[in-house]
Short mmCIF file of C-alpha atoms and ligand atoms in Angstrom, two decimals:
data_model
loop_
_atom_site.label_atom_id
_atom_site.label_comp_id
_atom_site.label_asym_id
_atom_site.label_seq_id
_atom_site.Cartn_x
_atom_site.Cartn_y
_atom_site.Cartn_z
CA UNK A 1 -15.74 -16.13 -18.47
CA UNK A 2 -16.55 -14.77 -15.20
CA UNK A 3 -13.99 -13.12 -13.51
CA UNK A 4 -14.08 -11.72 -9.91
CA UNK A 5 -11.85 -9.48 -8.51
CA UNK A 6 -11.68 -8.80 -4.64
CA UNK A 7 -10.38 -5.72 -3.52
CA UNK A 8 -11.33 -2.03 -3.74
CA UNK A 9 -7.59 -0.22 -3.97
CA UNK A 10 -5.14 0.65 -6.65
CA UNK A 11 -4.62 -2.91 -7.95
CA UNK A 12 -8.46 -3.78 -8.21
CA UNK A 13 -9.21 -0.79 -10.04
CA UNK A 14 -6.82 -0.86 -12.83
CA UNK A 15 -7.62 -5.00 -13.04
CA UNK A 16 -11.33 -4.20 -13.16
CA UNK A 17 -10.99 -1.60 -15.98
CA UNK A 18 -8.19 -3.53 -17.84
CA UNK A 19 -10.29 -6.75 -17.95
CA UNK A 20 -14.05 -5.03 -18.23
CA UNK A 21 -12.43 -3.43 -21.68
CA UNK A 22 -12.29 -6.84 -23.02
CA UNK A 23 -14.97 -8.79 -25.11
CA UNK A 24 -16.66 -11.88 -23.63
CA UNK A 25 -15.45 -11.25 -20.15
CA UNK A 26 -18.18 -10.75 -17.48
CA UNK A 27 -16.11 -8.89 -14.46
CA UNK A 28 -17.51 -8.70 -10.76
CA UNK A 29 -16.10 -6.85 -7.82
CA UNK A 30 -16.18 -8.14 -4.07
CA UNK A 31 -15.49 -5.45 -2.28
CA UNK A 32 -16.88 -5.35 1.27
CA UNK A 33 -14.57 -2.90 3.07
CA UNK A 34 -16.10 0.37 4.42
CA UNK A 35 -18.53 2.02 1.99
CA UNK A 36 -16.22 1.04 -0.99
CA UNK A 37 -18.98 -1.05 -2.87
CA UNK A 38 -21.26 2.04 -3.10
CA UNK A 39 -18.48 4.39 -3.48
CA UNK A 40 -17.55 2.42 -6.56
CA UNK A 41 -20.93 1.79 -7.87
CA UNK A 42 -21.63 5.66 -7.67
CA UNK A 43 -18.34 5.94 -9.58
CA UNK A 44 -19.19 3.64 -12.50
CA UNK A 45 -22.78 5.16 -12.84
CA UNK A 46 -21.37 8.61 -12.89
CA UNK A 47 -18.41 7.54 -15.55
CA UNK A 48 -20.30 5.03 -17.38
CA UNK A 49 -17.58 2.76 -16.68
CA UNK A 50 -14.22 2.85 -15.27
CA UNK A 51 -11.21 4.12 -17.70
CA UNK A 52 -7.63 3.03 -16.99
CA UNK A 53 -5.14 5.23 -18.34
CA UNK A 54 -2.06 3.39 -19.60
CA UNK A 55 1.24 4.38 -21.38
CA UNK A 56 -0.38 2.62 -24.35
CA UNK A 57 -3.76 4.16 -24.30
CA UNK A 58 -6.88 4.15 -22.63
CA UNK A 59 -9.00 1.12 -21.70
CA UNK A 60 -12.76 1.53 -20.32
CA UNK A 61 -15.26 -1.07 -19.44
CA UNK A 62 -18.18 -1.67 -16.55
CA UNK A 63 -18.06 -4.38 -14.37
CA UNK A 64 -21.15 -6.59 -14.55
CA UNK A 65 -21.40 -6.16 -10.59
CA UNK A 66 -19.87 -4.70 -7.74
CA UNK A 67 -21.04 -6.13 -4.64
CA UNK A 68 -19.96 -6.38 -0.68
CA UNK A 69 -21.80 -9.80 -0.61
CA UNK A 70 -19.74 -12.64 -1.28
CA UNK A 71 -22.31 -15.08 -2.58
CA UNK A 72 -23.36 -12.46 -5.12
CA UNK A 73 -19.85 -11.70 -6.33
CA UNK A 74 -18.11 -15.09 -6.45
CA UNK A 75 -20.65 -17.84 -7.07
CA UNK A 76 -20.14 -18.93 -10.89
CA UNK A 77 -16.67 -17.36 -11.21
CA UNK A 78 -14.07 -19.39 -13.11
CA UNK A 79 -11.18 -17.00 -11.92
CA UNK A 80 -11.05 -15.10 -8.88
CA UNK A 81 -8.13 -12.64 -8.32
CA UNK A 82 -7.21 -11.15 -4.83
CA UNK A 83 -5.70 -7.83 -5.74
CA UNK A 84 -5.46 -6.83 -2.20
CA UNK A 85 -2.49 -5.98 0.28
CA UNK A 86 -1.61 -9.35 2.08
CA UNK A 87 -3.01 -8.58 5.61
CA UNK A 88 -6.66 -8.66 3.77
CA UNK A 89 -6.00 -12.35 1.96
CA UNK A 90 -6.95 -14.40 4.70
CA UNK A 91 -10.30 -12.67 5.71
CA UNK A 92 -10.96 -12.10 2.08
CA UNK A 93 -10.44 -16.07 1.29
CA UNK A 94 -12.39 -16.87 4.26
CA UNK A 95 -15.35 -15.14 3.44
CA UNK A 96 -15.35 -16.23 -0.18
CA UNK A 97 -14.65 -20.10 0.47
CA UNK A 98 -18.28 -21.26 0.94
CA UNK A 99 -19.20 -19.48 -2.64
CA UNK A 100 -16.17 -20.81 -4.66
CA UNK A 101 -17.00 -22.90 -7.52
CA UNK A 102 -15.28 -26.58 -6.77
CA UNK A 103 -12.85 -26.02 -10.06
CA UNK A 104 -12.06 -22.39 -9.66
CA UNK A 105 -8.54 -20.50 -10.16
CA UNK A 106 -7.97 -18.36 -7.13
CA UNK A 107 -4.99 -16.36 -6.86
CA UNK A 108 -3.33 -13.04 -5.85
CA UNK A 109 -1.80 -10.26 -7.50
CA UNK A 110 0.88 -9.99 -5.85
CA UNK A 111 0.83 -13.09 -3.78
CA UNK A 112 3.72 -12.60 -1.41
CA UNK A 113 5.60 -15.13 0.66
CA UNK A 114 3.34 -18.36 1.63
CA UNK A 115 0.20 -17.41 -0.09
CA UNK A 116 -0.51 -21.03 -0.89
CA UNK A 117 -0.13 -21.65 3.07
CA UNK A 118 -2.42 -19.00 3.83
CA UNK A 119 -5.02 -20.01 1.26
CA UNK A 120 -4.94 -23.63 2.21
CA UNK A 121 -5.64 -22.72 5.81
CA UNK A 122 -8.21 -20.15 4.95
CA UNK A 123 -10.31 -22.13 2.36
CA UNK A 124 -9.84 -25.52 4.56
CA UNK A 125 -11.98 -28.28 2.50
CA UNK A 126 -12.80 -25.89 -0.10
CA UNK A 127 -9.30 -25.89 -1.20
CA UNK A 128 -9.44 -29.46 -2.49
CA UNK A 129 -10.08 -29.16 -6.09
CA UNK A 130 -9.41 -25.66 -6.63
CA UNK A 131 -5.95 -24.27 -8.35
CA UNK A 132 -4.19 -21.78 -6.43
CA UNK A 133 -2.09 -19.19 -8.15
CA UNK A 134 0.20 -16.41 -7.40
CA UNK A 135 2.09 -13.76 -9.10
CA UNK A 136 5.57 -12.37 -7.83
CA UNK A 137 4.43 -8.85 -7.93
CA UNK A 138 1.59 -6.44 -9.25
CA UNK A 139 2.37 -5.98 -13.01
CA UNK A 140 1.71 -2.47 -12.92
CA UNK A 141 2.81 0.68 -10.78
CA UNK A 142 -0.49 1.86 -10.77
CA UNK A 143 -3.13 4.50 -8.76
CA UNK A 144 -6.50 5.42 -8.46
CA UNK A 145 -7.62 8.84 -10.07
CA UNK A 146 -11.00 8.71 -9.22
CA UNK A 147 -12.79 6.59 -6.91
CA UNK A 148 -14.80 4.00 -8.77
CA UNK A 149 -14.09 5.55 -12.10
CA UNK A 150 -10.61 6.14 -13.16
CA UNK A 151 -7.07 4.84 -12.81
CA UNK A 152 -3.77 5.29 -14.20
CA UNK A 153 -0.98 2.82 -15.02
CA UNK A 154 2.45 4.56 -14.42
CA UNK A 155 4.49 2.00 -15.73
CA UNK A 156 4.41 -2.02 -16.38
CA UNK A 157 6.83 -4.84 -15.86
CA UNK A 158 8.11 -6.62 -18.85
CA UNK A 159 7.56 -9.66 -17.40
CA UNK A 160 6.39 -11.47 -13.90
CA UNK A 161 6.91 -14.87 -12.12
CA UNK A 162 3.85 -16.87 -11.53
CA UNK A 163 3.63 -20.12 -9.36
CA UNK A 164 0.39 -22.30 -9.16
CA UNK A 165 -0.85 -25.50 -6.74
CA UNK A 166 -0.90 -27.92 -7.82
CA UNK A 167 2.34 -27.03 -9.68
CA UNK A 168 1.69 -28.51 -13.04
CA UNK A 169 -1.35 -26.03 -13.20
CA UNK A 170 1.36 -22.95 -13.64
CA UNK A 171 1.93 -23.15 -17.71
CA UNK A 172 -2.00 -23.60 -17.97
CA UNK A 173 -2.90 -20.47 -15.66
CA UNK A 174 -0.06 -18.49 -17.28
CA UNK A 175 -1.01 -18.87 -20.73
CA UNK A 176 -4.73 -17.75 -19.96
CA UNK A 177 -3.63 -14.94 -17.68
CA UNK A 178 -0.93 -13.73 -19.90
CA UNK A 179 -3.71 -12.99 -22.80
CA UNK A 180 -6.05 -11.46 -19.93
CA UNK A 181 -3.58 -9.13 -18.18
CA UNK A 182 -1.35 -8.33 -21.10
CA UNK A 183 1.81 -8.94 -19.42
CA UNK A 184 4.19 -12.08 -19.96
CA UNK A 185 3.94 -14.25 -17.38
CA UNK A 186 6.96 -16.79 -16.38
CA UNK A 187 5.73 -19.99 -14.88
CA UNK A 188 8.01 -21.15 -12.18
CA UNK A 189 8.40 -24.43 -10.47
CA UNK A 190 6.60 -23.74 -7.07
CA UNK A 191 4.87 -21.67 -4.48
CA UNK A 192 8.12 -22.21 -2.36
CA UNK A 193 10.22 -20.65 -5.00
CA UNK A 194 8.10 -17.69 -5.37
CA UNK A 195 8.45 -17.20 -1.48
CA UNK A 196 12.26 -17.48 -1.47
CA UNK A 197 12.88 -15.59 -4.89
CA UNK A 198 11.17 -12.40 -3.73
CA UNK A 199 13.66 -9.82 -3.60
CA UNK A 200 11.60 -7.27 -2.06
CA UNK A 201 12.08 -8.99 1.34
CA UNK A 202 15.62 -8.26 1.07
CA UNK A 203 15.62 -5.08 -0.42
CA UNK A 204 12.64 -3.31 1.77
CA UNK A 205 13.51 -4.24 5.12
CA UNK A 206 17.50 -4.13 4.62
CA UNK A 207 17.49 -0.64 2.95
CA UNK A 208 14.95 0.61 5.72
CA UNK A 209 17.46 -0.91 8.34
CA UNK A 210 20.18 0.45 6.71
CA UNK A 211 19.04 3.81 6.36
CA UNK A 212 17.40 4.22 9.71
CA UNK A 213 18.84 2.17 12.54
CA UNK A 214 21.04 4.43 13.56
CA UNK A 215 18.22 6.99 13.20
CA UNK A 216 18.66 9.85 16.41
CA UNK A 217 14.85 10.49 16.58
CA UNK A 218 15.50 14.06 14.87
CA UNK A 219 13.13 15.09 11.77
CA UNK A 220 15.06 15.21 8.54
CA UNK A 221 15.01 18.40 7.04
CA UNK A 222 13.80 16.65 3.69
CA UNK A 223 12.52 13.04 2.30
CA UNK A 224 15.51 10.93 1.96
CA UNK A 225 15.89 9.04 -1.43
CA UNK A 226 15.51 5.44 -0.82
CA UNK A 227 17.66 3.49 -3.66
CA UNK A 228 20.34 6.44 -4.18
CA UNK A 229 21.07 6.51 -0.93
CA UNK A 230 22.70 3.17 -0.98
CA UNK A 231 26.21 3.29 0.56
CA UNK A 232 28.79 0.39 0.76
CA UNK A 233 27.49 -0.32 4.21
CA UNK A 234 23.84 -0.82 2.99
CA UNK A 235 25.12 -2.54 0.22
CA UNK A 236 27.07 -5.17 2.56
CA UNK A 237 24.10 -5.81 4.67
CA UNK A 238 21.69 -6.37 1.34
CA UNK A 239 24.41 -8.74 0.18
CA UNK A 240 24.70 -10.66 3.34
CA UNK A 241 21.03 -11.13 3.53
CA UNK A 242 21.02 -12.53 -0.29
CA UNK A 243 23.80 -14.76 0.79
CA UNK A 244 21.72 -16.11 3.79
CA UNK A 245 18.62 -16.74 1.56
CA UNK A 246 21.37 -18.50 -1.24
CA UNK A 247 22.59 -20.69 1.73
CA UNK A 248 19.01 -21.81 2.41
CA UNK A 249 18.10 -22.61 -1.10
CA UNK A 250 21.48 -24.81 -1.25
CA UNK A 251 20.60 -26.60 1.79
CA UNK A 252 16.99 -27.26 0.55
CA UNK A 253 18.58 -28.45 -3.28
CA UNK A 254 20.80 -30.73 -1.27
CA UNK A 255 17.79 -32.37 0.77
CA UNK A 256 15.29 -32.21 -1.71
CA UNK A 257 17.12 -32.79 -5.11
CA UNK A 258 13.96 -33.03 -6.98
CA UNK A 259 13.11 -29.36 -6.11
CA UNK A 260 13.55 -26.89 -8.79
CA UNK A 261 14.94 -23.55 -7.10
CA UNK A 262 16.28 -22.10 -10.27
CA UNK A 263 14.19 -18.85 -9.73
CA UNK A 264 15.93 -18.15 -6.54
CA UNK A 265 18.45 -15.90 -7.72
CA UNK A 266 21.25 -13.95 -5.83
CA UNK A 267 20.30 -10.34 -5.63
CA UNK A 268 23.08 -8.90 -8.09
CA UNK A 269 21.66 -11.44 -10.59
CA UNK A 270 18.42 -10.53 -10.03
CA UNK A 271 19.29 -6.73 -10.41
CA UNK A 272 21.06 -7.16 -13.67
CA UNK A 273 18.43 -9.47 -15.08
CA UNK A 274 15.59 -7.02 -13.94
CA UNK A 275 17.25 -3.70 -14.97
CA UNK A 276 20.03 -4.30 -17.05
CA UNK A 277 19.12 -1.21 -19.36
CA UNK A 278 18.58 1.02 -16.77
CA UNK A 279 21.92 0.44 -14.72
CA UNK A 280 24.38 2.85 -15.65
CA UNK A 281 27.27 1.44 -13.35
CA UNK A 282 27.13 -2.45 -12.88
CA UNK A 283 30.52 -2.72 -11.03
CA UNK A 284 29.08 -3.41 -7.71
CA UNK A 285 25.93 -3.91 -5.51
CA UNK A 286 26.05 -0.43 -4.51
CA UNK A 287 26.17 0.91 -7.66
CA UNK A 288 23.75 -1.26 -9.17
CA UNK A 289 21.17 0.53 -6.86
CA UNK A 290 22.54 3.88 -6.85
CA UNK A 291 22.87 4.17 -10.70
CA UNK A 292 19.72 2.47 -11.68
CA UNK A 293 17.43 5.03 -13.69
CA UNK A 294 14.40 3.22 -12.82
CA UNK A 295 15.14 3.91 -9.20
CA UNK A 296 16.00 7.72 -9.34
CA UNK A 297 14.25 10.03 -7.46
CA UNK A 298 12.24 7.35 -5.53
CA UNK A 299 12.08 8.27 -1.66
CA UNK A 300 11.95 6.40 1.45
CA UNK A 301 8.62 6.20 3.07
CA UNK A 302 8.57 9.19 5.55
CA UNK A 303 5.92 11.58 7.20
CA UNK A 304 6.03 15.38 7.65
CA UNK A 305 5.99 16.16 11.41
CA UNK A 306 6.66 19.60 12.76
CA UNK A 307 10.36 20.33 11.94
CA UNK A 308 10.78 18.08 8.78
CA UNK A 309 10.25 14.44 7.91
CA UNK A 310 10.28 11.13 10.03
CA UNK A 311 10.69 7.51 8.77
CA UNK A 312 7.40 5.98 8.27
CA UNK A 313 7.99 2.42 9.90
CA UNK A 314 4.32 1.26 9.61
CA UNK A 315 4.44 2.01 5.43
CA UNK A 316 4.41 -1.65 3.54
CA UNK A 317 8.39 -1.98 3.40
CA UNK A 318 8.27 -3.21 6.94
CA UNK A 319 4.80 -3.65 7.71
CA UNK A 320 3.82 -5.98 4.71
CA UNK A 321 7.55 -7.27 3.81
CA UNK A 322 8.32 -8.52 7.13
CA UNK A 323 5.38 -10.53 8.24
CA UNK A 324 4.24 -11.73 4.75
CA UNK A 325 7.80 -12.14 3.17
CA UNK A 326 10.78 -11.81 4.99
CA UNK A 327 9.53 -13.93 8.06
CA UNK A 328 8.14 -16.62 5.79
CA UNK A 329 11.78 -17.38 4.26
CA UNK A 330 12.99 -17.22 7.96
CA UNK A 331 10.69 -19.48 9.04
CA UNK A 332 11.70 -22.21 6.47
CA UNK A 333 15.03 -21.46 7.28
CA UNK A 334 14.40 -22.38 10.84
CA UNK A 335 12.77 -25.87 9.75
CA UNK A 336 15.92 -26.40 7.60
CA UNK A 337 18.30 -25.51 10.39
CA UNK A 338 19.85 -22.69 8.24
CA UNK A 339 21.06 -19.96 10.49
CA UNK A 340 20.55 -16.32 9.24
CA UNK A 341 22.29 -13.97 11.84
CA UNK A 342 21.94 -10.99 9.31
CA UNK A 343 18.47 -11.31 8.70
CA UNK A 344 17.77 -11.91 12.27
CA UNK A 345 19.56 -8.55 12.96
CA UNK A 346 16.95 -6.84 10.41
CA UNK A 347 14.16 -8.66 11.99
CA UNK A 348 14.97 -7.81 15.51
CA UNK A 349 15.31 -4.00 14.71
CA UNK A 350 12.20 -4.28 12.54
CA UNK A 351 9.94 -6.00 14.93
CA UNK A 352 10.80 -3.15 17.35
CA UNK A 353 9.74 -0.28 14.97
CA UNK A 354 6.60 -2.19 14.14
CA UNK A 355 5.85 -2.86 17.62
CA UNK A 356 5.50 -6.59 17.01
CA UNK A 357 7.22 -9.53 18.66
CA UNK A 358 8.19 -12.54 16.01
CA UNK A 359 11.58 -13.62 16.93
CA UNK A 360 12.33 -14.61 20.55
CA UNK A 361 15.94 -15.52 21.53
CA UNK A 362 16.72 -16.41 17.83
CA UNK A 363 13.55 -18.28 17.21
CA UNK A 364 10.17 -17.49 15.67
CA UNK A 365 7.72 -17.86 18.55
CA UNK A 366 6.93 -14.38 19.15
CA UNK A 367 3.18 -13.29 20.35
CA UNK A 368 2.71 -11.72 16.78
CA UNK A 369 3.70 -14.65 14.62
CA UNK A 370 -0.02 -15.63 14.39
CA UNK A 371 -0.28 -12.40 12.25
CA UNK A 372 2.31 -13.51 10.11
CA UNK A 373 2.75 -16.26 7.28
CA UNK A 374 5.80 -18.17 8.58
CA UNK A 375 5.04 -21.79 8.07
CA UNK A 376 5.20 -22.19 11.96
CA UNK A 377 2.09 -20.21 12.08
CA UNK A 378 0.33 -22.98 10.16
CA UNK A 379 1.11 -25.77 12.76
CA UNK A 380 4.08 -26.87 10.09
CA UNK A 381 6.87 -27.99 12.40
CA UNK A 382 9.31 -29.81 10.03
CA UNK A 383 10.64 -29.69 6.79
CA UNK A 384 9.06 -32.65 4.98
CA UNK A 385 5.73 -31.38 5.89
CA UNK A 386 6.37 -28.21 4.16
CA UNK A 387 7.64 -30.04 1.22
CA UNK A 388 4.47 -32.19 1.11
CA UNK A 389 2.03 -29.29 1.15
CA UNK A 390 4.06 -27.11 -1.01
CA UNK A 391 5.19 -29.43 -3.70
CA UNK A 392 3.43 -32.59 -3.53
CA UNK A 393 6.19 -34.53 -2.36
CA UNK A 394 5.42 -37.81 -0.65
CA UNK A 395 7.58 -37.76 2.26
CA UNK A 396 7.27 -39.16 5.93
CA UNK A 397 6.02 -36.50 8.39
CA UNK A 398 6.30 -36.22 11.85
CA UNK A 399 4.15 -34.55 14.66
CA UNK A 400 3.13 -31.02 14.77
CA UNK A 401 4.40 -28.97 17.59
CA UNK A 402 3.32 -25.61 16.86
CA UNK A 403 -0.28 -24.49 17.55
CA UNK A 404 -1.94 -20.84 17.81
P1 LIG B 501 -4.38 -0.46 -1.66
O1 LIG B 501 -3.77 0.17 -0.42
O2 LIG B 501 -4.93 0.47 -2.86
O3 LIG B 501 -5.48 -1.33 -1.29
C1 LIG B 501 -6.17 -0.94 -0.17
C2 LIG B 501 -7.56 -1.44 -0.66
O4 LIG B 501 -7.37 -2.69 0.35
C3 LIG B 501 -8.62 -1.27 0.03
O5 LIG B 501 -9.29 0.03 -0.98
C4 LIG B 501 -9.36 -2.04 0.34
O6 LIG B 501 -10.35 -2.69 -0.53
C5 LIG B 501 -8.75 -3.22 0.91
N1 LIG B 501 -8.68 -3.36 2.36
C6 LIG B 501 -8.01 -2.74 2.90
N2 LIG B 501 -7.92 -3.19 4.38
C7 LIG B 501 -8.67 -4.36 4.14
C8 LIG B 501 -9.29 -5.10 5.35
N3 LIG B 501 -9.08 -4.80 6.40
N4 LIG B 501 -9.98 -5.97 4.98
C9 LIG B 501 -10.42 -6.05 3.53
N5 LIG B 501 -10.05 -5.20 2.57
C10 LIG B 501 -9.31 -4.40 2.91
O7 LIG B 501 -3.39 -1.30 -2.49
P2 LIG B 501 -2.64 -1.74 -4.06
O8 LIG B 501 -2.10 -0.29 -4.43
O9 LIG B 501 -4.00 -1.64 -4.77
O10 LIG B 501 -1.77 -2.60 -3.79
C11 LIG B 501 -2.34 -4.16 -3.45
C12 LIG B 501 -0.96 -4.95 -3.19
O11 LIG B 501 -0.04 -4.63 -4.57
C13 LIG B 501 -0.10 -4.42 -2.13
O12 LIG B 501 0.38 -5.92 -1.75
C14 LIG B 501 0.99 -3.47 -2.75
O13 LIG B 501 2.14 -3.81 -1.92
C15 LIG B 501 1.08 -4.23 -4.05
N6 LIG B 501 1.60 -3.43 -4.91
C16 LIG B 501 1.06 -2.35 -5.34
C17 LIG B 501 1.46 -1.55 -6.54
C18 LIG B 501 0.95 -0.30 -6.65
O14 LIG B 501 1.53 0.70 -7.67
N7 LIG B 501 -0.45 0.16 -6.48
C19 LIG B 501 2.89 -1.56 -7.02
C20 LIG B 501 3.43 -2.92 -6.46
C21 LIG B 501 2.95 -3.80 -5.63
#
């Protein structure tokens, strides 16, 4: 089997080493960014391959090809995996589209919200016979140790949700990828579920808002602990954001009873399910965060300046989780006519910190929406249309009102 990995960062290195160590797999890497292809080739040549250090031992192997050219890297591949930050998904998909095999599986680790919308838009007619897949999160916390030759897995998830389009492909793709990645994959009903179920979209922007919305601009003497700083006010914000997502889930379930949205869990339920053995005190949402041993010691994204540390508002907790997660959910809510006042408050604050404009007078029509994955950005202007593209439901579709 030929597998192509797109990307040259932490996730791509880890994936390349883990897959190339397996017999019968031919691993290629598509890495067009900067001088990464040359650096990666040099690293592999110097070390004789790429080694990944995992808690279960070392895995080593050599990619068959590392290239900055899409045709070389992608033609003939049965599986193409984007192991990239979400902002690079669309440009990468556009570059590889002409060379994809017509029945290839193309997916992202992690998918983030609205990956299927972005993929169909970027791939155009090439998407017709492909299968798309997306994982809820990256299965590993991982870092490059030596560019092109060494990566380390700091921890692995026990299980990860996976969605596919067409949705019937999810169990088939999950079974194959589970063996390749060595991680339990749980097929869920649709990309719509994957988008709404993402709790990072609540936790990361909600926590950043909670910690820093009243920041006075003065440096902190030390970096602030992230999860262990959750107080009752922050927990209340997170709870209300989760309740708003659940209200959207209920509205969609009422209007489309055939949808399976069981993967879209309230935050508290998700925390207990994901971290049952690491939580010391499960009595409140605040204590679920503050006493979760898996979160102990993790710091807020901050950067050093003269006199201390200031919040890094360009870090992924806002820069990725807002345009590629929370705004997608907020966009679906707008199509469904479900209001999200607390999420709007967080988004209004976050867009100012990011220097972007998404929400204008309570609706998603800001100038920077074109660099998000909200459905409005893909000219989807009503819920039936979203359901048709997302879930293959046959529904009457109205005219398109958004164009960018
Ligand atoms: P990374 O920061 O290591 O990825 C950077 C790579 O992305 C670059 O080396 C380059 O190959 C590519 N890239 C950057 N800008 C580009 C552009 N303009 N065009 C094309 N390619 C570009 O990211 P990492 O750590 O590999 O993470 C990938 C995704 O996984 C992210 O969404 C991240 O939030 C997520 N994730 C990562 C975890 C980790 O432990 N590394 C854990 C959980 C999630």
